[in-house]
XYZ file of C-alpha atoms in Angstrom:
168
model
C -20.387 -2.280 33.278
C -19.544 -5.435 31.288
C -16.859 -8.123 32.689
C -14.556 -9.299 30.421
C -12.730 -12.474 30.344
C -8.956 -13.010 31.057
C -8.693 -14.215 27.507
C -10.076 -10.965 25.967
C -7.968 -8.957 28.359
C -5.118 -10.492 26.956
C -5.738 -10.295 23.495
C -6.257 -6.874 24.487
C -3.145 -6.098 25.778
C -1.159 -7.699 23.547
C -2.646 -5.794 20.449
C -1.880 -2.400 22.300
C 1.904 -3.889 22.913
C 2.402 -4.843 19.577
C 0.644 -1.231 17.947
C 2.971 0.516 20.487
C 5.989 -0.716 19.766
C 5.116 -0.635 16.042
C 4.465 2.966 16.324
C 7.413 3.886 17.952
C 9.320 1.704 15.513
C 7.793 3.572 12.702
C 8.397 6.974 13.902
C 11.730 6.264 14.574
C 12.424 5.188 10.950
C 10.557 8.627 9.837
C 13.490 10.815 11.897
C 16.695 9.280 9.534
C 19.476 11.835 10.183
C 21.349 12.413 6.950
C 25.342 13.425 7.006
C 25.643 14.634 3.492
C 29.110 16.201 2.444
C 30.054 17.997 -0.620
C 32.684 16.816 -2.381
C 35.300 20.013 -1.206
C 34.262 18.689 2.469
C 34.975 15.492 1.747
C 38.665 16.149 0.371
C 39.309 18.088 3.236
C 38.174 15.223 5.379
C 40.633 13.083 3.678
C 43.372 15.448 4.080
C 42.613 15.561 7.612
C 42.672 12.168 8.380
C 45.398 11.363 6.128
C 47.507 13.952 8.410
C 46.365 12.406 11.473
C 47.527 8.691 10.515
C 49.386 9.437 7.077
C 50.742 6.583 4.436
C 54.150 5.168 5.188
C 55.453 1.039 5.469
C 51.744 0.489 6.235
C 48.516 1.791 5.188
C 47.173 4.913 6.325
C 43.871 6.066 7.345
C 42.743 6.582 4.229
C 43.401 3.997 2.338
C 42.006 1.343 5.081
C 38.569 3.260 4.680
C 38.138 5.005 7.963
C 36.814 8.177 6.289
C 33.410 5.645 5.931
C 33.947 4.450 9.454
C 33.776 8.052 10.806
C 31.024 9.543 8.816
C 28.832 6.645 9.820
C 29.590 7.677 13.693
C 29.025 10.964 12.829
C 25.632 10.132 11.334
C 24.167 7.646 13.696
C 25.646 8.720 16.903
C 26.091 12.372 16.809
C 23.179 15.079 17.677
C 22.330 16.968 14.489
C 23.735 20.254 15.701
C 26.953 18.684 16.344
C 26.764 17.438 12.816
C 26.291 20.719 11.353
C 28.965 22.377 13.508
C 31.492 19.884 12.267
C 30.062 20.529 8.734
C 30.815 24.094 9.206
C 34.204 23.958 10.169
C 34.833 21.490 7.609
C 33.870 24.230 5.245
C 35.810 26.775 7.089
C 39.453 24.907 7.246
C 40.372 25.889 3.517
C 40.135 29.255 4.738
C 42.352 28.628 8.036
C 44.978 27.473 6.073
C 47.464 29.389 4.597
C 48.057 28.116 1.510
C 46.574 25.339 -0.786
C 45.411 22.478 1.480
C 45.626 20.261 -1.537
C 49.389 20.497 -1.242
C 49.870 20.380 2.415
C 51.931 17.293 2.844
C 54.076 16.068 5.758
C 55.085 18.681 8.742
C 53.208 21.615 7.337
C 50.151 19.683 7.371
C 50.938 18.456 10.998
C 51.663 22.002 12.525
C 48.499 22.852 10.881
C 46.637 19.911 12.691
C 48.809 20.948 15.886
C 47.131 24.708 15.461
C 43.635 23.222 15.023
C 44.027 21.143 17.998
C 45.548 24.252 20.107
C 42.565 26.104 19.511
C 44.141 28.575 17.290
C 40.941 28.975 14.996
C 38.170 29.021 17.243
C 36.452 26.525 19.927
C 34.542 24.948 17.362
C 37.305 23.998 15.241
C 39.018 22.513 18.313
C 36.309 20.617 18.902
C 35.552 19.312 15.482
C 39.006 18.406 15.233
C 39.767 16.733 18.458
C 36.526 14.717 17.351
C 38.315 14.022 13.989
C 41.365 12.478 15.800
C 38.923 10.600 17.995
C 37.332 8.519 15.769
C 39.871 8.560 13.067
C 42.345 6.537 15.597
C 39.030 4.499 16.692
C 38.261 3.526 13.216
C 41.805 2.973 12.157
C 42.579 0.789 15.272
C 39.690 -1.295 14.583
C 40.224 -1.958 11.389
C 40.872 -6.016 10.471
C 44.197 -4.882 8.976
C 45.384 -3.570 12.173
C 43.905 -6.051 14.268
C 45.021 -8.775 12.520
C 48.327 -8.063 11.309
C 49.560 -5.473 14.024
C 47.489 -6.375 17.191
C 47.729 -9.876 16.569
C 44.141 -10.133 16.982
C 42.377 -13.782 16.516
C 38.631 -14.119 15.854
C 38.289 -17.229 17.741
C 41.374 -17.838 19.946
C 42.336 -21.482 21.463
C 42.318 -23.543 18.250
C 41.297 -27.413 18.642
C 43.903 -29.298 16.964
C 42.475 -33.165 17.453
C 45.900 -34.254 15.995
C 48.156 -33.658 18.834
C 50.234 -36.638 20.550
C 49.943 -36.795 24.131
C 53.689 -37.242 25.515
C 53.638 -39.335 28.880
């Protein structure tokens, strides 16, 4: 058996480690999961989010771009099974509503959201609306508009002002 030097052993181990990292990195990229919603499903998503946080004197969830946040979170942080369940519930929502969902506003939409939240249209609908409600609130509260104008968030608190007179 041939004895290898320490330098050769380190080279071999380094190459093996780099190869392993590269393999796992490439295999992770090949398993991309995409959440694609049809135009009808996107419209339903916007309607429901507009009912959860509606427009008033301050912008609502839809006008602050929260649907993009929700779709990104669903795509990146949820399993494909949960994504499919969410998508199927979005497709069924117009059949659950007792009228034209595009005309739903105010109290009627709120009552419908409450029915979904109570589980009157099935367990999957209840889970989907709970997920949507949580992500909508999270996305809305973390928008720049809400953080700066309503929560008094400062990117770098503790300003430094070198021209302050010192009183004795």
